[in-house]
Every structure is written in C-alpha cells, then in structure tokens.
mmCIF file of C-alpha atoms in Angstrom:
data_model
loop_
_atom_site.group_PDB
_atom_site.id
_atom_site.type_symbol
_atom_site.label_atom_id
_atom_site.label_comp_id
_atom_site.label_asym_id
_atom_site.label_seq_id
_atom_site.Cartn_x
_atom_site.Cartn_y
_atom_site.Cartn_z
ATOM 1 C CA SER A 1 27.308 -2.752 -28.519
ATOM 2 C CA SER A 2 24.346 -1.441 -26.534
ATOM 3 C CA GLY A 3 25.774 -2.320 -23.128
ATOM 4 C CA ILE A 4 23.048 -4.854 -22.343
ATOM 5 C CA ASN A 5 24.221 -8.442 -22.191
ATOM 6 C CA ALA A 6 21.260 -10.547 -23.350
ATOM 7 C CA GLU A 7 23.083 -13.796 -22.524
ATOM 8 C CA TRP A 8 23.421 -13.029 -18.791
ATOM 9 C CA PRO A 9 20.258 -14.868 -17.652
ATOM 10 C CA LEU A 10 21.423 -17.990 -19.474
ATOM 11 C CA ARG A 11 24.762 -18.243 -17.694
ATOM 12 C CA PRO A 12 25.268 -20.416 -14.575
ATOM 13 C CA GLY A 13 23.890 -17.675 -12.274
ATOM 14 C CA HIS A 14 20.411 -17.808 -13.814
ATOM 15 C CA TYR A 15 18.889 -18.884 -10.481
ATOM 16 C CA LEU A 16 19.415 -15.303 -9.277
ATOM 17 C CA LEU A 17 16.872 -14.163 -11.855
ATOM 18 C CA TYR A 18 14.269 -16.539 -10.384
ATOM 19 C CA HIS A 19 14.768 -15.015 -6.919
ATOM 20 C CA LEU A 20 14.467 -11.474 -8.241
ATOM 21 C CA VAL A 21 11.267 -12.166 -10.168
ATOM 22 C CA SER A 22 9.595 -13.806 -7.182
ATOM 23 C CA ALA A 23 10.281 -10.696 -5.101
ATOM 24 C CA ILE A 24 8.498 -8.366 -7.542
ATOM 25 C CA GLN A 25 5.071 -7.307 -6.379
ATOM 26 C CA PRO A 26 2.921 -4.228 -6.958
ATOM 27 C CA ARG A 27 2.441 -1.708 -4.152
ATOM 28 C CA MET A 28 -1.276 -1.644 -3.646
ATOM 29 C CA LEU A 29 -3.922 -0.965 -1.045
ATOM 30 C CA VAL A 30 -6.930 -3.253 -0.741
ATOM 31 C CA THR A 31 -9.318 -2.844 2.191
ATOM 32 C CA PHE A 32 -11.516 -5.487 3.820
ATOM 33 C CA ASN A 33 -14.066 -5.474 6.630
ATOM 34 C CA GLU A 34 -13.725 -7.753 9.652
ATOM 35 C CA GLU A 35 -15.529 -10.572 7.803
ATOM 36 C CA LEU A 36 -12.807 -10.303 5.079
ATOM 37 C CA LYS A 37 -15.231 -9.008 2.458
ATOM 38 C CA PRO A 38 -13.866 -6.301 0.117
ATOM 39 C CA LEU A 39 -14.723 -2.842 1.431
ATOM 40 C CA PRO A 40 -14.415 0.101 -0.989
ATOM 41 C CA VAL A 41 -13.589 3.229 1.013
ATOM 42 C CA PRO A 42 -12.215 6.638 0.000
ATOM 43 C CA VAL A 43 -8.470 7.037 0.541
ATOM 44 C CA ARG A 44 -6.135 9.957 -0.051
ATOM 45 C CA VAL A 45 -3.055 9.017 -2.068
ATOM 46 C CA GLY A 46 -0.174 11.469 -2.229
ATOM 47 C CA GLN A 47 3.547 12.072 -1.962
ATOM 48 C CA ALA A 48 4.954 10.635 1.272
ATOM 49 C CA VAL A 49 6.303 13.128 3.834
ATOM 50 C CA ASP A 50 8.873 12.166 6.482
ATOM 51 C CA VAL A 51 7.276 13.013 9.849
ATOM 52 C CA VAL A 52 9.756 11.294 12.182
ATOM 53 C CA GLY A 53 10.387 13.393 15.263
ATOM 54 C CA GLN A 54 7.624 15.935 14.622
ATOM 55 C CA ALA A 55 5.325 16.765 17.521
ATOM 56 C CA GLY A 56 1.602 16.099 17.433
ATOM 57 C CA LYS A 57 -0.106 14.293 14.568
ATOM 58 C CA PRO A 58 1.348 15.865 11.405
ATOM 59 C CA LYS A 59 0.054 15.085 7.920
ATOM 60 C CA THR A 60 1.950 12.185 6.361
ATOM 61 C CA ILE A 61 1.179 13.015 2.705
ATOM 62 C CA THR A 62 1.115 16.114 0.519
ATOM 63 C CA GLY A 63 -0.461 16.860 -2.847
ATOM 64 C CA PHE A 64 -3.020 14.102 -2.478
ATOM 65 C CA GLN A 65 -5.844 12.857 -4.692
ATOM 66 C CA THR A 66 -8.865 10.977 -3.380
ATOM 67 C CA HIS A 67 -9.514 7.497 -4.788
ATOM 68 C CA THR A 68 -11.681 4.532 -3.810
ATOM 69 C CA THR A 69 -9.942 1.290 -2.862
ATOM 70 C CA PRO A 70 -8.463 -0.852 -4.320
ATOM 71 C CA VAL A 71 -5.663 1.462 -5.530
ATOM 72 C CA LEU A 72 -2.110 1.062 -6.824
ATOM 73 C CA LEU A 73 0.571 3.128 -5.096
ATOM 74 C CA ALA A 74 3.483 4.507 -7.090
ATOM 75 C CA HIS A 75 7.025 4.786 -5.767
ATOM 76 C CA GLY A 76 7.185 7.390 -2.993
ATOM 77 C CA GLU A 77 3.420 7.502 -2.483
ATOM 78 C CA ARG A 78 1.522 6.838 0.710
ATOM 79 C CA ALA A 79 -2.193 6.413 1.432
ATOM 80 C CA GLU A 80 -4.373 7.432 4.364
ATOM 81 C CA LEU A 81 -8.067 6.939 4.968
ATOM 82 C CA GLY A 82 -10.240 9.707 3.579
ATOM 83 C CA THR A 83 -13.014 9.170 6.118
ATOM 84 C CA ASN A 84 -13.336 8.685 9.876
ATOM 85 C CA GLU A 85 -16.058 6.073 9.394
ATOM 86 C CA TYR A 86 -13.501 3.236 9.676
ATOM 87 C CA THR A 87 -10.279 2.658 11.600
ATOM 88 C CA PRO A 88 -7.499 0.403 10.290
ATOM 89 C CA LEU A 89 -6.307 -2.529 12.398
ATOM 90 C CA THR A 90 -2.742 -1.893 11.221
ATOM 91 C CA PRO A 91 -0.710 1.334 11.381
ATOM 92 C CA ILE A 92 0.619 0.856 7.822
ATOM 93 C CA MET A 93 -1.820 1.554 4.996
ATOM 94 C CA GLU A 94 -0.283 -0.696 2.356
ATOM 95 C CA GLY A 95 -1.133 -4.126 1.001
ATOM 96 C CA PHE A 96 -4.192 -5.795 2.495
ATOM 97 C CA VAL A 97 -5.748 -3.796 5.353
ATOM 98 C CA ILE A 98 -8.645 -4.823 7.580
ATOM 99 C CA LEU A 99 -10.906 -1.974 8.666
ATOM 100 C CA ARG A 100 -13.156 -1.823 11.706
ATOM 101 C CA LYS A 101 -16.250 0.383 11.946
ATOM 102 C CA ASN A 102 -15.452 3.430 14.110
ATOM 103 C CA GLU A 103 -17.671 3.334 17.200
ATOM 104 C CA GLU A 104 -17.095 7.048 17.861
ATOM 105 C CA MET A 105 -18.853 7.927 14.590
ATOM 106 C CA GLU A 106 -22.069 6.183 15.690
ATOM 107 C CA GLU A 107 -22.501 8.370 18.788
#
C-alpha cells in the first residue's frame, strides 16, 4: 500500500476538506492607487529576514529580484517597494495594497 488513503475524503468527516479548500489562497501582491485602479510599480521580492529587535530601519529582505506588480510570493518571501515615488497605506506588503503618491518626491 502507498500510505495514502484515497477513501478519506468520502468518510463522514468530509466537511473538513471543504473548510481546508476554502482557506487556500495564493500569496500575492497587487497594488492600487487611491481611486482603486491597478497601479503597476516596481517591487523587490526576496527571502524574508527577521528584523525584530534590530535598531534603525534594517533591510527586511535579502537576495531580492525586482518585478512589476502584480506578483506572486513564494513561501518565505517578502516584498518591498522598489521606488520612493509611492508610499503604502498599510505596513504589510501582501495581498491588495493601496499606494499614495509620495509628496516628498514632488518637492
């Protein structure tokens, strides 16, 4: 026997499978402007680095590649904006992110 029980989803606990499938979603990053129109911007995607407790503003990723949104993030990857032209309205760069034009860049 291969060790995989193909009859498991058909047993009385099959409802558990429905809950698991509904929780599956891809890790992605899609950016929008304040009018909720898609906004392709360059982002750096790389291996996530734990920066808890470090002083200053340390880099949160290492070994990055630059892509244009929308992008899919693999397990253990993190994204950060590749330009200072926009600022995110959320501290977490994952899922759907609204970006605001950076007023400091216009000066």
